[in-house]
PDB file of N, CA and C in Angstrom:
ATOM      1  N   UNK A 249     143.578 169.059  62.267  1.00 85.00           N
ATOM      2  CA  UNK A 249     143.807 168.935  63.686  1.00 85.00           C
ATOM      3  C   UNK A 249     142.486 168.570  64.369  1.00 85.00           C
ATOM      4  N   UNK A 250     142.769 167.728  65.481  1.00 87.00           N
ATOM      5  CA  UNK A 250     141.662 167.264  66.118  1.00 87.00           C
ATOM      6  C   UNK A 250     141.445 167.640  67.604  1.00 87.00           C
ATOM      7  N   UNK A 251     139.828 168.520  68.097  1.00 88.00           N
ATOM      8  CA  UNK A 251     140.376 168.630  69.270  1.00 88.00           C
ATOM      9  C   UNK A 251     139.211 168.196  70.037  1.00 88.00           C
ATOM     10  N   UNK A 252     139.728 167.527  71.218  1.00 90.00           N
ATOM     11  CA  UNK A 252     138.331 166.559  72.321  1.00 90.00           C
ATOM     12  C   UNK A 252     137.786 167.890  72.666  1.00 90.00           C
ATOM     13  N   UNK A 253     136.078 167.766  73.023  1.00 89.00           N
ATOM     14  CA  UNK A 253     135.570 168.642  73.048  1.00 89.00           C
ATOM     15  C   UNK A 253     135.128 167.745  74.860  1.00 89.00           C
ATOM     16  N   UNK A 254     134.961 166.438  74.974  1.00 91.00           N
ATOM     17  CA  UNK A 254     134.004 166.353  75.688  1.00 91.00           C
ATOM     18  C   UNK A 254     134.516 164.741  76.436  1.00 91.00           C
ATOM     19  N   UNK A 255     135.259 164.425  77.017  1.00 92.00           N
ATOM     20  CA  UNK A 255     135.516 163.157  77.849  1.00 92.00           C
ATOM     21  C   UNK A 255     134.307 162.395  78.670  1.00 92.00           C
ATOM     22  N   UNK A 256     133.997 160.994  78.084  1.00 91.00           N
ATOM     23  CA  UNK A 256     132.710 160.901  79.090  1.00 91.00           C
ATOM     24  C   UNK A 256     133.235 159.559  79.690  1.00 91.00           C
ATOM     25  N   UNK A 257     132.542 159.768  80.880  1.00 92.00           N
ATOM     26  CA  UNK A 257     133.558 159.105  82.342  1.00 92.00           C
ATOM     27  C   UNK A 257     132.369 158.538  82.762  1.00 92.00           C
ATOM     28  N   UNK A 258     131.254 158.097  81.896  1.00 92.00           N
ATOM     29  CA  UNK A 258     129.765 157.211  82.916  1.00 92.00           C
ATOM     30  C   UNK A 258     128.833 157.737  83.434  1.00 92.00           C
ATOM     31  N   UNK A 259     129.147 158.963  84.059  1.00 92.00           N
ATOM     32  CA  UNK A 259     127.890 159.625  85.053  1.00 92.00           C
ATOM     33  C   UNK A 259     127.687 160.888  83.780  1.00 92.00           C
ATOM     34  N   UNK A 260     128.266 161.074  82.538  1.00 92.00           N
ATOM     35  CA  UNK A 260     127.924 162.102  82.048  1.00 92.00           C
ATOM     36  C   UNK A 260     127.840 160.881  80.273  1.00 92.00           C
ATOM     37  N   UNK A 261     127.849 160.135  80.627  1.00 92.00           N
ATOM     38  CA  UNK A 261     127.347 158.998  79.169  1.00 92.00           C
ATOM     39  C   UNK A 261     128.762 158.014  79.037  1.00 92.00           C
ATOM     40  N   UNK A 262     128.418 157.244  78.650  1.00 93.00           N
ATOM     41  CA  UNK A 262     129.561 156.192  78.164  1.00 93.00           C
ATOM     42  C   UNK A 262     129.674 155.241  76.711  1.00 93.00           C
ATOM     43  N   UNK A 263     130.071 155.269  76.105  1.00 92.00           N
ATOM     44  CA  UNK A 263     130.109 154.422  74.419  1.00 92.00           C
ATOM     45  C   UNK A 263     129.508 155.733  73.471  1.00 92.00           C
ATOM     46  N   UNK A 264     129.876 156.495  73.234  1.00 92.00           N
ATOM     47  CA  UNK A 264     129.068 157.054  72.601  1.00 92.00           C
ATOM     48  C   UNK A 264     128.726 156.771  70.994  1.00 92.00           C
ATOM     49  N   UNK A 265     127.829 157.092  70.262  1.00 88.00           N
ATOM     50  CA  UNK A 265     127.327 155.961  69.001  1.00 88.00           C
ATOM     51  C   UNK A 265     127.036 157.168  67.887  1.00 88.00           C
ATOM     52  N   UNK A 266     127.691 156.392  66.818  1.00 88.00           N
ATOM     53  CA  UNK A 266     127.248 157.285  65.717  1.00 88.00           C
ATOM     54  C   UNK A 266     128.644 158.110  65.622  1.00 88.00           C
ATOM     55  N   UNK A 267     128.015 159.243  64.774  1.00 90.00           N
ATOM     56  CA  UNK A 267     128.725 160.494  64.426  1.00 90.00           C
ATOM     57  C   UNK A 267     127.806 161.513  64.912  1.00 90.00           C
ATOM     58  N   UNK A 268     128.679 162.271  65.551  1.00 92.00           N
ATOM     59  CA  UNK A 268     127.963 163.717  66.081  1.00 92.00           C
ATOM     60  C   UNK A 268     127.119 164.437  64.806  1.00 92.00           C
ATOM     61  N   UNK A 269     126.384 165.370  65.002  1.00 96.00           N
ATOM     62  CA  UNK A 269     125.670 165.868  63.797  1.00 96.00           C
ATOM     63  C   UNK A 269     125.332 167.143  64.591  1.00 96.00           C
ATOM     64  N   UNK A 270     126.367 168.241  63.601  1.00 97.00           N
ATOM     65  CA  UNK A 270     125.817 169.779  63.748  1.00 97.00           C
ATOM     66  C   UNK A 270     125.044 170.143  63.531  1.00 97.00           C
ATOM     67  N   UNK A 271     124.196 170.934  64.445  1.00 98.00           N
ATOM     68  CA  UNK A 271     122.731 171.331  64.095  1.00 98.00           C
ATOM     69  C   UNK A 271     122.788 172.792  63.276  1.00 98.00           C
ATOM     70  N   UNK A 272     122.273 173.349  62.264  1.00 98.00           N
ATOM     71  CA  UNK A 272     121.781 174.967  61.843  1.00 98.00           C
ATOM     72  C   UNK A 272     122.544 175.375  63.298  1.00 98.00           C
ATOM     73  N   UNK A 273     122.241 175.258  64.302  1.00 98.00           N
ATOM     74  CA  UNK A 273     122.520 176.039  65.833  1.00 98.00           C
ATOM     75  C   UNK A 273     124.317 176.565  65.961  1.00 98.00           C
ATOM     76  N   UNK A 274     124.795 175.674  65.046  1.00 98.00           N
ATOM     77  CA  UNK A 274     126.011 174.935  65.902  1.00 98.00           C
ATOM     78  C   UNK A 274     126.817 174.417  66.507  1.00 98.00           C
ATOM     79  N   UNK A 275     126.094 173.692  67.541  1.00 98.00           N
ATOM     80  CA  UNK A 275     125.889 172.969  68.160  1.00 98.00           C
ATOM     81  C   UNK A 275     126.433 171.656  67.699  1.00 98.00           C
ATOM     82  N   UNK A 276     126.857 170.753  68.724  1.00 96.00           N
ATOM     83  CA  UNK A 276     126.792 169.114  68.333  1.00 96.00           C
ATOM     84  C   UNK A 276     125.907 168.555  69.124  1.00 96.00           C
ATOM     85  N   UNK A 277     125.119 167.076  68.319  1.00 98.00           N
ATOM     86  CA  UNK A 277     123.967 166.727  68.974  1.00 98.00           C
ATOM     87  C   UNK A 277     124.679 165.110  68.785  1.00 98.00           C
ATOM     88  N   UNK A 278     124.400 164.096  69.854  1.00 97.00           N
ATOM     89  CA  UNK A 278     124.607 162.679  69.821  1.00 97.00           C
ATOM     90  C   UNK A 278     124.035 161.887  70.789  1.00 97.00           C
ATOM     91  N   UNK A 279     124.243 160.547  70.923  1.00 96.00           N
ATOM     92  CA  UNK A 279     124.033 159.797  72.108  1.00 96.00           C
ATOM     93  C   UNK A 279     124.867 158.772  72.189  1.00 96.00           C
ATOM     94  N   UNK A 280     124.941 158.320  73.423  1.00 95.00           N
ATOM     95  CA  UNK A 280     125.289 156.957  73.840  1.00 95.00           C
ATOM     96  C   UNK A 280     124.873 155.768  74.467  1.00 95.00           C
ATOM     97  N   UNK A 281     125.363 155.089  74.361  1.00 92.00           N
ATOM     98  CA  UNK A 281     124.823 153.300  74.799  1.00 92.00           C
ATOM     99  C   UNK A 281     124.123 153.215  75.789  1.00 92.00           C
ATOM    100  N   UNK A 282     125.318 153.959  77.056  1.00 92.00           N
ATOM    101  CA  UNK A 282     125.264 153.408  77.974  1.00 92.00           C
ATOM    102  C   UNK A 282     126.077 154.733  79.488  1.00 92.00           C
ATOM    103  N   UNK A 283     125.736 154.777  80.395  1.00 91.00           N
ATOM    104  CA  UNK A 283     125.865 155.241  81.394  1.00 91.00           C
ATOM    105  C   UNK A 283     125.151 156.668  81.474  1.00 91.00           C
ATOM    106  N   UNK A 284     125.327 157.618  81.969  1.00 92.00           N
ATOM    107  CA  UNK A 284     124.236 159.086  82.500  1.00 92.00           C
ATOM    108  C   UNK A 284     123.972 158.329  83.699  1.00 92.00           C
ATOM    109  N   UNK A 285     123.163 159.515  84.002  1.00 90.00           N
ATOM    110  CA  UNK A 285     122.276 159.183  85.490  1.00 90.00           C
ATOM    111  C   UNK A 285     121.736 157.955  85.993  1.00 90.00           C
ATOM    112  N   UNK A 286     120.941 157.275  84.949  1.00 89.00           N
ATOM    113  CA  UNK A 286     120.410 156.079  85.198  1.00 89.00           C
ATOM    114  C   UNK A 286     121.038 154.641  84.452  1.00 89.00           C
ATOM    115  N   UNK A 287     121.939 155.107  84.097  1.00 90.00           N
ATOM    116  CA  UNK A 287     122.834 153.760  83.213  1.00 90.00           C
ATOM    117  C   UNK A 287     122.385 153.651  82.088  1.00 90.00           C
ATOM    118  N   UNK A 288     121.015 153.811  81.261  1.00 91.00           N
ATOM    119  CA  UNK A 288     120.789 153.671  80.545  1.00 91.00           C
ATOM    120  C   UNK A 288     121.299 154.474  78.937  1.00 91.00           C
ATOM    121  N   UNK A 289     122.254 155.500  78.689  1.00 93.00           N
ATOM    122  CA  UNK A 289     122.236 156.014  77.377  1.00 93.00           C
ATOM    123  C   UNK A 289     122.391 157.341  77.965  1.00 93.00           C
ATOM    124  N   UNK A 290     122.532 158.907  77.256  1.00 95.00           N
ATOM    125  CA  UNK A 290     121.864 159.647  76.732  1.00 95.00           C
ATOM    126  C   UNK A 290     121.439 159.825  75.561  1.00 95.00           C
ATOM    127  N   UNK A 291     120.983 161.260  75.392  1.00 96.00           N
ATOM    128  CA  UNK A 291     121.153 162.164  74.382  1.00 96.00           C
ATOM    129  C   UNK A 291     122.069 163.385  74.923  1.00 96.00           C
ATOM    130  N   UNK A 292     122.761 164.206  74.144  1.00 97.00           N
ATOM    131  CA  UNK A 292     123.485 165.245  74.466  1.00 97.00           C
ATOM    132  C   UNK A 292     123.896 166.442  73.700  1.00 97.00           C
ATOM    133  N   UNK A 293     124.060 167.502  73.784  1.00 97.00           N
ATOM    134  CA  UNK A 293     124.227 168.641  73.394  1.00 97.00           C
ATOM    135  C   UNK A 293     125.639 169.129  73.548  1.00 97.00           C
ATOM    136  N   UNK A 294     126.564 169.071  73.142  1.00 96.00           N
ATOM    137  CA  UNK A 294     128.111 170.065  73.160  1.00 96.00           C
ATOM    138  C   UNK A 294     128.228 170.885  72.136  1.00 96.00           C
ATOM    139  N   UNK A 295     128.511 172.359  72.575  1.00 96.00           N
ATOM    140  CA  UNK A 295     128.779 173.233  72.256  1.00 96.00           C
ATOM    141  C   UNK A 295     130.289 173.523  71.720  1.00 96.00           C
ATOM    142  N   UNK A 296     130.607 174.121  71.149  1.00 94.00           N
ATOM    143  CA  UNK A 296     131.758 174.147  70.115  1.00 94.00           C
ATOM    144  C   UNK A 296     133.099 174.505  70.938  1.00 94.00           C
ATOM    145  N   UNK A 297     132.420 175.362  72.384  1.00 94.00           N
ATOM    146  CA  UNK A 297     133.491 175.139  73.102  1.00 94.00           C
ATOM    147  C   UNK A 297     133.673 173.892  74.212  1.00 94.00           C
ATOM    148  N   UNK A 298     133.208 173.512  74.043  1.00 94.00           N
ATOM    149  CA  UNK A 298     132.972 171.763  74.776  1.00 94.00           C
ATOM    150  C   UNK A 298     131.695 171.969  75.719  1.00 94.00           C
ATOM    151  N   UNK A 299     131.009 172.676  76.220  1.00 96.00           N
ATOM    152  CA  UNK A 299     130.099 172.289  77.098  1.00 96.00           C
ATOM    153  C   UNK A 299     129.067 171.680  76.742  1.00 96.00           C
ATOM    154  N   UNK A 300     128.761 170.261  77.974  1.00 95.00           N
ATOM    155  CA  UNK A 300     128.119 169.236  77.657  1.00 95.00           C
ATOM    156  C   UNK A 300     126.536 169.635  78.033  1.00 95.00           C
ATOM    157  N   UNK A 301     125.723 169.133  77.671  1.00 96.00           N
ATOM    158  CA  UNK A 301     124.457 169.414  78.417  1.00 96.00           C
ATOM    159  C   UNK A 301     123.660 168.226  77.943  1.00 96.00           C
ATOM    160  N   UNK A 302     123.453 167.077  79.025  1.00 96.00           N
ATOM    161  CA  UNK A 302     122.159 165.784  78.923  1.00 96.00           C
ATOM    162  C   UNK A 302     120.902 166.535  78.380  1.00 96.00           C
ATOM    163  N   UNK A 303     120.511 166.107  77.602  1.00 96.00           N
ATOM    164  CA  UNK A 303     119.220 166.487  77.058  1.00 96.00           C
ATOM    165  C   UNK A 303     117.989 165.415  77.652  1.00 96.00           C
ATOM    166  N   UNK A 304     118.125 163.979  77.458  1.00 96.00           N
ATOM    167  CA  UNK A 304     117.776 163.214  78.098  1.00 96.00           C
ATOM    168  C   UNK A 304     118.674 161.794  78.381  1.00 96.00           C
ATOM    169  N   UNK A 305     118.167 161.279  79.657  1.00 93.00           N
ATOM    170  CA  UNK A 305     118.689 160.408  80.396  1.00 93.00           C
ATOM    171  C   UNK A 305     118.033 159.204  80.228  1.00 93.00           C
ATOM    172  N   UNK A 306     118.582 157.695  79.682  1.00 93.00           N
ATOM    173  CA  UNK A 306     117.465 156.762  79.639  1.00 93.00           C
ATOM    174  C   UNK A 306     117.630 156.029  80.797  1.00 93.00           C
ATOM    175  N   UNK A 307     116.635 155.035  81.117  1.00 89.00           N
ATOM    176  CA  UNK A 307     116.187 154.568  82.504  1.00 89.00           C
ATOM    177  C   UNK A 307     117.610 153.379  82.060  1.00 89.00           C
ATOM    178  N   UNK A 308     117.774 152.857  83.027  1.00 76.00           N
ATOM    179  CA  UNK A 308     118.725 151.695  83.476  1.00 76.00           C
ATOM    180  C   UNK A 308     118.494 150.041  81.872  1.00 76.00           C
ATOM    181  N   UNK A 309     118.661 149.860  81.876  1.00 67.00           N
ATOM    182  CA  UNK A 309     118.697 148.767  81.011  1.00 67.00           C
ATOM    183  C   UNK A 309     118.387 147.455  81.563  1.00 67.00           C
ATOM    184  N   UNK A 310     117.522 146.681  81.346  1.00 71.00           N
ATOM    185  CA  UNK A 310     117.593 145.026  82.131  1.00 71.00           C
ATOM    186  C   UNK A 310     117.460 144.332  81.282  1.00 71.00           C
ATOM    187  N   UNK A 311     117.713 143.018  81.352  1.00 71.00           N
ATOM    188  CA  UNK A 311     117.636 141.836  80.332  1.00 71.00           C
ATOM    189  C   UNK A 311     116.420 141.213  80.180  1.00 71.00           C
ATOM    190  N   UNK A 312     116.167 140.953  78.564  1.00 68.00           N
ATOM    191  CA  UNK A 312     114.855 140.472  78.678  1.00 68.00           C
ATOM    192  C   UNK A 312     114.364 139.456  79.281  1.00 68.00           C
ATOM    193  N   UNK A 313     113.169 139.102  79.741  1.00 72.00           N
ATOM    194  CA  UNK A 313     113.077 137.295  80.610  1.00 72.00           C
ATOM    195  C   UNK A 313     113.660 136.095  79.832  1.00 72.00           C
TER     196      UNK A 313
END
């Protein structure tokens, strides 16, 4: 059985990448592409009962020249 721990809607991350990876803690640790605070990605922390916590926020993304 599978159960969502964590819906991300843009302002809390968007695409998220990889496979989550349990820490010793218990914890789940991951990131994504794209959206958080500044558009750019997080990193993130969810807890086994779903609570999310940004660890860090990356800056906005721009295209190279």
């Amino acid at each position: 059985m599978l159960t969502t721990l964590v819906s991300f809607n843009g302002a809390n991350g968007n695409s998220p990448q990889a496979a989550l990876i349990q820490a010793s803690d218990g914890n789940f640790y991951g990131t994504t592409t794209y959206g958080g605070p500044h558009g750019g990605g997080t990193v993130f922390q969810v807890t086994p009962a779903g609570v999310l916590t940004t660890l860090v926020a990356f800056g906005a993304q721009t295209p190279a020249p």
